[in-house]
Coordinates of N, CA, C and O in Angstrom, one line a residue:
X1 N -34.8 22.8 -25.6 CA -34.7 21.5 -24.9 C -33.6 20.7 -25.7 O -32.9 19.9 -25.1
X2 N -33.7 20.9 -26.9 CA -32.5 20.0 -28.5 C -30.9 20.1 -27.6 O -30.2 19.1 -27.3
X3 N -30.5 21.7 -27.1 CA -29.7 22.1 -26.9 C -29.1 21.9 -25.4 O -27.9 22.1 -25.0
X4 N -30.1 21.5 -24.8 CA -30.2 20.9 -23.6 C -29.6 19.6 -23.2 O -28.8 19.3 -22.3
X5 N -30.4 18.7 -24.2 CA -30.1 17.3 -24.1 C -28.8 17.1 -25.4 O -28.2 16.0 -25.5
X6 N -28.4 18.1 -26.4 CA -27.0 17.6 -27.0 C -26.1 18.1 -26.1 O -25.1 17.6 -26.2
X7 N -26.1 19.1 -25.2 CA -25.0 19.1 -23.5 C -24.8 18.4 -23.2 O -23.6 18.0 -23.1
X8 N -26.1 17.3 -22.6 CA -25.6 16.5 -22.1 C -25.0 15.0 -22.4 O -24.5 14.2 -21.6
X9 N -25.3 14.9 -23.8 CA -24.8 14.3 -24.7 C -23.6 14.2 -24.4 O -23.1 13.2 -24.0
X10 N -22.7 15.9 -25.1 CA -21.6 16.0 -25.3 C -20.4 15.7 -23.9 O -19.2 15.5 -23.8
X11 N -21.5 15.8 -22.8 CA -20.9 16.0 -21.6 C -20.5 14.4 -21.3 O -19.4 14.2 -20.8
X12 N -21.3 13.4 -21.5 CA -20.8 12.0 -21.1 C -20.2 11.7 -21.8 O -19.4 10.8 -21.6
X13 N -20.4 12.3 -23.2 CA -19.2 11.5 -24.3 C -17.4 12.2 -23.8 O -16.3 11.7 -24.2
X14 N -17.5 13.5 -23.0 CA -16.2 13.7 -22.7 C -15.9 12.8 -21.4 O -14.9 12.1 -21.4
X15 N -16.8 12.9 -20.6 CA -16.4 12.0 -18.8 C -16.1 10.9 -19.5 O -14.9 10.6 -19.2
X16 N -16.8 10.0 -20.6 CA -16.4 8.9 -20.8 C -15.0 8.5 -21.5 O -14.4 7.4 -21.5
X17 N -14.5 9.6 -22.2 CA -13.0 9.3 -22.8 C -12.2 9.6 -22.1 O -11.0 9.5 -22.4
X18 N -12.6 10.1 -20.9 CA -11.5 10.9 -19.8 C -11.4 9.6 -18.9 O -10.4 9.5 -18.1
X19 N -12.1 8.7 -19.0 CA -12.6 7.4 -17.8 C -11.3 6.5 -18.3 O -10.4 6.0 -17.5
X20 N -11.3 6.3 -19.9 CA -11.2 5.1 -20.9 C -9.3 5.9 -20.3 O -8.7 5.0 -19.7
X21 N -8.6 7.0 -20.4 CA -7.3 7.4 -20.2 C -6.7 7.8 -18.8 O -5.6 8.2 -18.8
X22 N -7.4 7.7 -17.5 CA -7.3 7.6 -16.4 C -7.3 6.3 -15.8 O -8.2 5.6 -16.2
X23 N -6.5 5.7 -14.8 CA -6.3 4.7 -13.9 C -8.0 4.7 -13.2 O -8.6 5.7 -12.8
X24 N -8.4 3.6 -13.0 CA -9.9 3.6 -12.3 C -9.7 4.1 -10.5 O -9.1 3.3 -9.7
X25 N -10.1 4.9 -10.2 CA -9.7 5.6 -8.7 C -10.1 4.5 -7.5 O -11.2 3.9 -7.5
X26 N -9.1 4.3 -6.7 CA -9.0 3.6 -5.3 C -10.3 4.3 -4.5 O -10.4 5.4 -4.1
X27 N -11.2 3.2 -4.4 CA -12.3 3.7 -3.3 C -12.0 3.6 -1.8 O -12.9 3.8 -0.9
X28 N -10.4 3.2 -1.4 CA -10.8 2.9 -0.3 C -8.9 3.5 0.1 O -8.1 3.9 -0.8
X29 N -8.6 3.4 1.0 CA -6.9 3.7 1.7 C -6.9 2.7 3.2 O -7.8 2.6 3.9
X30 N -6.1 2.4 3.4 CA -5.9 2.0 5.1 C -6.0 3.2 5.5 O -5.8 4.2 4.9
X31 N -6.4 3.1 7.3 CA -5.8 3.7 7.8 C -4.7 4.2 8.0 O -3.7 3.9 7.3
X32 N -4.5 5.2 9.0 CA -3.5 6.1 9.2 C -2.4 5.1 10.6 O -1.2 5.0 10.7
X33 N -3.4 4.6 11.4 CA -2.8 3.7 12.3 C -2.0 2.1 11.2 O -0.9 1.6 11.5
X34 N -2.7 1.8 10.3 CA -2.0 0.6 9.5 C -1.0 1.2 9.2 O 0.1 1.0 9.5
X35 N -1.6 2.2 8.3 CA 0.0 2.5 7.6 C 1.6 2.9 8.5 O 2.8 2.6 8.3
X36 N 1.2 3.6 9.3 CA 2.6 3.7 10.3 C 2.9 2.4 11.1 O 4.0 2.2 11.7
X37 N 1.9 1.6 11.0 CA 2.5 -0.2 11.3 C 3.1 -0.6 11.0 O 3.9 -1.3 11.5
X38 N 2.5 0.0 9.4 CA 3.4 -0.8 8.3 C 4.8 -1.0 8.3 O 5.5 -2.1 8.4
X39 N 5.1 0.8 8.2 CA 6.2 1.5 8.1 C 6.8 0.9 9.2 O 7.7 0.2 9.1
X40 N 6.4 1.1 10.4 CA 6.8 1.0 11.3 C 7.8 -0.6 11.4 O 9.0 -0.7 11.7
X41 N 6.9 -1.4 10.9 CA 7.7 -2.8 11.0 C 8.7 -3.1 9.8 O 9.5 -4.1 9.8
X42 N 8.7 -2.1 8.8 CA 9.5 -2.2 7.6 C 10.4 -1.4 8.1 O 11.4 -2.0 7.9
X43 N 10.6 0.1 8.9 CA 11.4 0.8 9.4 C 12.2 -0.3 10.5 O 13.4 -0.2 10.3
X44 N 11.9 -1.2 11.3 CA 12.1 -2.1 11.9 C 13.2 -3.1 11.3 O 14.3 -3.2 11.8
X45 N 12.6 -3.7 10.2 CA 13.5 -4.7 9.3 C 15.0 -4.1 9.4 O 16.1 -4.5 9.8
X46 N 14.5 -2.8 8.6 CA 15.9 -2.1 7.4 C 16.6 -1.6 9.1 O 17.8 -1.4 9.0
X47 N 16.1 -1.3 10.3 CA 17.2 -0.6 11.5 C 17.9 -2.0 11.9 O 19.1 -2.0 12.0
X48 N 17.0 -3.7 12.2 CA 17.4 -4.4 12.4 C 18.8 -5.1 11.7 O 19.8 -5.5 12.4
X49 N 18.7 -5.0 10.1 CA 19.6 -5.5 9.4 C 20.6 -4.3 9.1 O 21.6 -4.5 8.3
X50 N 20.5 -3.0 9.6 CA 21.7 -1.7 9.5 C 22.4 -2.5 10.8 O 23.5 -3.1 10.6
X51 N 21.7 -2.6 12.1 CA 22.6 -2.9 12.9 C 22.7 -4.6 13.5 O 22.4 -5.2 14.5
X52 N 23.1 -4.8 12.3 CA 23.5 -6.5 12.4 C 24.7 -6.5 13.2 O 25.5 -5.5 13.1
X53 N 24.8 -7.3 14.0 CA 25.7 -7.6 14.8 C 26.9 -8.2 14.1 O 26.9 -9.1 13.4
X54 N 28.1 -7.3 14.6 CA 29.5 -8.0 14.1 C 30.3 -8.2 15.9 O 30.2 -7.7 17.0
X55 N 31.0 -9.5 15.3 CA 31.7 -10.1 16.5 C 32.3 -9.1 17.8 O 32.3 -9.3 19.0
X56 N 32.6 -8.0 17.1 CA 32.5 -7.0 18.8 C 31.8 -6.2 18.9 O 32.2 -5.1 19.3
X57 N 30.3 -6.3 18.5 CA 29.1 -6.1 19.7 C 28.4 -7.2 20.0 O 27.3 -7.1 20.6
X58 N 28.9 -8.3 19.5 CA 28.2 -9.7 20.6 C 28.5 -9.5 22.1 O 29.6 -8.9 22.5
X59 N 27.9 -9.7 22.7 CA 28.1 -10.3 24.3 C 28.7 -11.6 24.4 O 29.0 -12.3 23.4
X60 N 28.8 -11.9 25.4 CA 28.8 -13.4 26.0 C 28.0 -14.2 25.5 O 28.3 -15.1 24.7
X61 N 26.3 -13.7 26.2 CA 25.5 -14.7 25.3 C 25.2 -15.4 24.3 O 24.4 -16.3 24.2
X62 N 26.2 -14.7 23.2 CA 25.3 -14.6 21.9 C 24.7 -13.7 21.0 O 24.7 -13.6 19.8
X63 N 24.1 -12.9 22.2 CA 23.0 -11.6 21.3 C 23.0 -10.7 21.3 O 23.2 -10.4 22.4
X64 N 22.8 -9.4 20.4 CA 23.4 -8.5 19.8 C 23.3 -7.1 21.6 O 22.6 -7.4 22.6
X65 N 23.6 -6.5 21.7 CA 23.4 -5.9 22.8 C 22.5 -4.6 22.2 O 22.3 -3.8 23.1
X66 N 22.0 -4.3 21.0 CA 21.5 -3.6 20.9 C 19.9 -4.4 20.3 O 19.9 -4.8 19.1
X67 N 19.0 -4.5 21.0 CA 17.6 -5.2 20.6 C 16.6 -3.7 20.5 O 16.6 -2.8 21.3
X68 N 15.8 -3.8 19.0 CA 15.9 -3.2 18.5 C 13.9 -3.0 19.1 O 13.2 -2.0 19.1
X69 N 13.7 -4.1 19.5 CA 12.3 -3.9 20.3 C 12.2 -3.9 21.4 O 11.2 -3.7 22.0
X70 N 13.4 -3.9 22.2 CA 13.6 -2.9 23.4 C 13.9 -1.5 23.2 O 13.8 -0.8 24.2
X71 N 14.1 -1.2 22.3 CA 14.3 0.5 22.2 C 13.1 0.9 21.7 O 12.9 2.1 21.8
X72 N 12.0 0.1 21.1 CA 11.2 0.6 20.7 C 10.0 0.5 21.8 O 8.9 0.9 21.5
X73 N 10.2 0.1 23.1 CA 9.4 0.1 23.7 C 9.7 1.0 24.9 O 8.9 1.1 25.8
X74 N 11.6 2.0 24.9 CA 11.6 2.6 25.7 C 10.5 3.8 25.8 O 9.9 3.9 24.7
X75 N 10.1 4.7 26.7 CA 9.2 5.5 27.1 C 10.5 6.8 27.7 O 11.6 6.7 28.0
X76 N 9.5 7.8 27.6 CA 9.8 9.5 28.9 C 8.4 9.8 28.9 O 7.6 9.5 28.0
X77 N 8.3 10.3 30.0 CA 7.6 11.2 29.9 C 7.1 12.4 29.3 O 7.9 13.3 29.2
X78 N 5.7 12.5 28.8 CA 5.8 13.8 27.6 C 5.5 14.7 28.4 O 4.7 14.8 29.3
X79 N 6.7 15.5 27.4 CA 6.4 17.2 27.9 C 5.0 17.7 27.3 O 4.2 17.2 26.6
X80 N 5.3 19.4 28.0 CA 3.8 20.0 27.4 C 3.8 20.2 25.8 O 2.9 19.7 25.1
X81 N 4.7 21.0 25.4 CA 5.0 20.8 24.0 C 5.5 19.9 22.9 O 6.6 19.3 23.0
X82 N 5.0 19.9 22.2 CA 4.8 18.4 20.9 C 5.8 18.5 20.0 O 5.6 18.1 18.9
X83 N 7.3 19.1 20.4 CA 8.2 18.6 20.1 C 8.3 17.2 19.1 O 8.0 16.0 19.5
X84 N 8.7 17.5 17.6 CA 9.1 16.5 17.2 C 11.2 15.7 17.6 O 12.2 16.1 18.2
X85 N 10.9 14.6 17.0 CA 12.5 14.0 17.6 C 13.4 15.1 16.9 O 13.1 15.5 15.8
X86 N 14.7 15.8 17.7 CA 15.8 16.1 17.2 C 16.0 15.8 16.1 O 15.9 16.7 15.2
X87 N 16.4 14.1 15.7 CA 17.2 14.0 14.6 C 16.6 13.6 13.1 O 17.1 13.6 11.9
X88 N 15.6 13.3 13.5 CA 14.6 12.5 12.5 C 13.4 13.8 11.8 O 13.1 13.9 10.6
X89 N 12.9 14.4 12.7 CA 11.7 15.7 12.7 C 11.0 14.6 12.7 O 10.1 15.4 12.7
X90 N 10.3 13.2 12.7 CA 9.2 13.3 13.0 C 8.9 13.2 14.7 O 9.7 13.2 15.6
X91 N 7.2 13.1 14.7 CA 6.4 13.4 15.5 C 6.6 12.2 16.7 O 6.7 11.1 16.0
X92 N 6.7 11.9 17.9 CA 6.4 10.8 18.7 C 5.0 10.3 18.6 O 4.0 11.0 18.2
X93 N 4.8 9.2 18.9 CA 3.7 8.6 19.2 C 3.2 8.8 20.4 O 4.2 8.5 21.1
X94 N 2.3 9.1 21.3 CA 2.3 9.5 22.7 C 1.3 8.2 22.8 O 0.8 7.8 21.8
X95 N 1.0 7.5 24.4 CA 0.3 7.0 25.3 C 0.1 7.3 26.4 O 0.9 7.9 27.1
X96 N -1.1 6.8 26.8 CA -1.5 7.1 27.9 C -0.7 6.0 29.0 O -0.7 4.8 28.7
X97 N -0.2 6.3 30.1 CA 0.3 5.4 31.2 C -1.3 5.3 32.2 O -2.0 6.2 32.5
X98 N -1.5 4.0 32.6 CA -2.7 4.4 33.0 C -2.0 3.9 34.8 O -2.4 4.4 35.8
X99 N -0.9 3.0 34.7 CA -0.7 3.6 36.1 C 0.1 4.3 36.6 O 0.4 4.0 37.8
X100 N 0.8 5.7 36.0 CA 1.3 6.7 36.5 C 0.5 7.5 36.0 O 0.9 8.7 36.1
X101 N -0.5 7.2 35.5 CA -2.0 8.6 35.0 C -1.3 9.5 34.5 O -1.3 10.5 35.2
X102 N -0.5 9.6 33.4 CA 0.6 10.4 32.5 C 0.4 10.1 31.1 O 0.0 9.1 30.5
X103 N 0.8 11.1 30.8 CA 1.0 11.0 28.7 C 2.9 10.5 28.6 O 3.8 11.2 29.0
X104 N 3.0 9.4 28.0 CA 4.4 9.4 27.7 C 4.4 9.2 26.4 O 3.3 9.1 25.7
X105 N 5.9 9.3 25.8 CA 6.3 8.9 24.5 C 6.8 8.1 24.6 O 7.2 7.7 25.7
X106 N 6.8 7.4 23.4 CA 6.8 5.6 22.8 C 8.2 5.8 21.8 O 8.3 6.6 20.9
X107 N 9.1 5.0 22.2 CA 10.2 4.9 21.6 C 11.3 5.9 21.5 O 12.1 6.1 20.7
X108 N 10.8 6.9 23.1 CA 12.1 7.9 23.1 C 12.9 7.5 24.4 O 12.8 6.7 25.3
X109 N 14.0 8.5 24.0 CA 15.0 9.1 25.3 C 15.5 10.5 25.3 O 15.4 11.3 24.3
X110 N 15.9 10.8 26.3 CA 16.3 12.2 27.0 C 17.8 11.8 26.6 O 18.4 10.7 26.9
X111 N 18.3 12.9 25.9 CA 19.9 12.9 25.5 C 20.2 14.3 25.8 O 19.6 15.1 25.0
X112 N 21.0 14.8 26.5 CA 21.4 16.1 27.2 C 20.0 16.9 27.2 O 20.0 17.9 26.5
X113 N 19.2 16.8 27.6 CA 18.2 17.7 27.5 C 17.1 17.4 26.0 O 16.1 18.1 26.2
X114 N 17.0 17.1 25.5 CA 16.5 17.1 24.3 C 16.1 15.5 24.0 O 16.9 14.6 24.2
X115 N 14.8 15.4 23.5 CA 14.4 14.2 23.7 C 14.3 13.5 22.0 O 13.7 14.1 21.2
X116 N 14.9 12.6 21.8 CA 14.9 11.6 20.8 C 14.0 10.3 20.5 O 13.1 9.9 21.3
X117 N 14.2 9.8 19.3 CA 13.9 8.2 19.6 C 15.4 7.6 19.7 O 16.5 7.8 19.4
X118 N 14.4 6.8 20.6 CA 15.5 5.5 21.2 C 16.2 4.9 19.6 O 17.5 4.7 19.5
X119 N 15.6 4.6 18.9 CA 16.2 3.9 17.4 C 16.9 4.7 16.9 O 17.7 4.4 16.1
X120 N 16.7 6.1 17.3 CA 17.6 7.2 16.1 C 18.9 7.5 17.2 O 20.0 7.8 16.8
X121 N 18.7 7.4 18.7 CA 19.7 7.2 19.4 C 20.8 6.1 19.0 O 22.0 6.2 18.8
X122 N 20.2 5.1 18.9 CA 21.0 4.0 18.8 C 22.1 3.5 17.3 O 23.0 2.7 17.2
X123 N 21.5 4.5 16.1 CA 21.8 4.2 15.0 C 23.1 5.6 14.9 O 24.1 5.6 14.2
X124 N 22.5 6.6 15.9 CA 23.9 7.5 15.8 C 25.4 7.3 16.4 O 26.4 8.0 16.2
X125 N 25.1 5.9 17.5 CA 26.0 5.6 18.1 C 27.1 4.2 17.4 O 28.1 3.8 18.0

């Protein structure tokens, strides 16, 4: 029993110096939906301020002709296969259309056959 309880002895006196040289562990993470928010509106910023407008791509009006939350809100229709973007590899975001009762993608386009995001279209042009 002596040998028993100096184990366990020895055993909290190691967990405990291992505790005292380790960062104390994160009990918690956001989600997987926050975090691509995140990104997503930080990805947003840094595409907004790449494509700052210089005096010949103003319009008439004033404003830049390329709005960068209109491209993010263009749509296609998703195919059967989960194809990520051409240029980027990642993944689309898909939704549901509930009044064409369809799965589309969120922030692409069809460019000769091959489907993109609309932002990575627009940053190659």
């Amino acid at each position: 029993m002596k040998k028993h309880l100096d184990w366990h002895f020895r055993r909290n006196l190691r967990l405990q110096s291992d505790r005292e040289h380790r960062p104390a562990p994160r009990g918690w993470y956001i989600g997987q939906n926050l975090w691509e928010a995140g990104e997503a509106a930080a990805d947003a910023d840094d595409q907004a301020a790449a494509m700052a407008a210089t005096p010949a791509e103003m319009d008439n009006g004033g404003s830049a002709k390329i709005d960068v939350v209109e491209l993010q809100n263009m749509t296609v229709a998703a195919p059967a296969n989960n194809e990520p973007c051409a240029v980027c590899k990642e993944a689309f975001e898909r939704r549901f259309n509930e009044d064409d009762e369809d799965w589309e993608l969120v922030n692409a386009v069809e460019v000769d056959g091959s489907i993109i995001h609309a932002t990575c279209n627009a940053a190659q042009c």
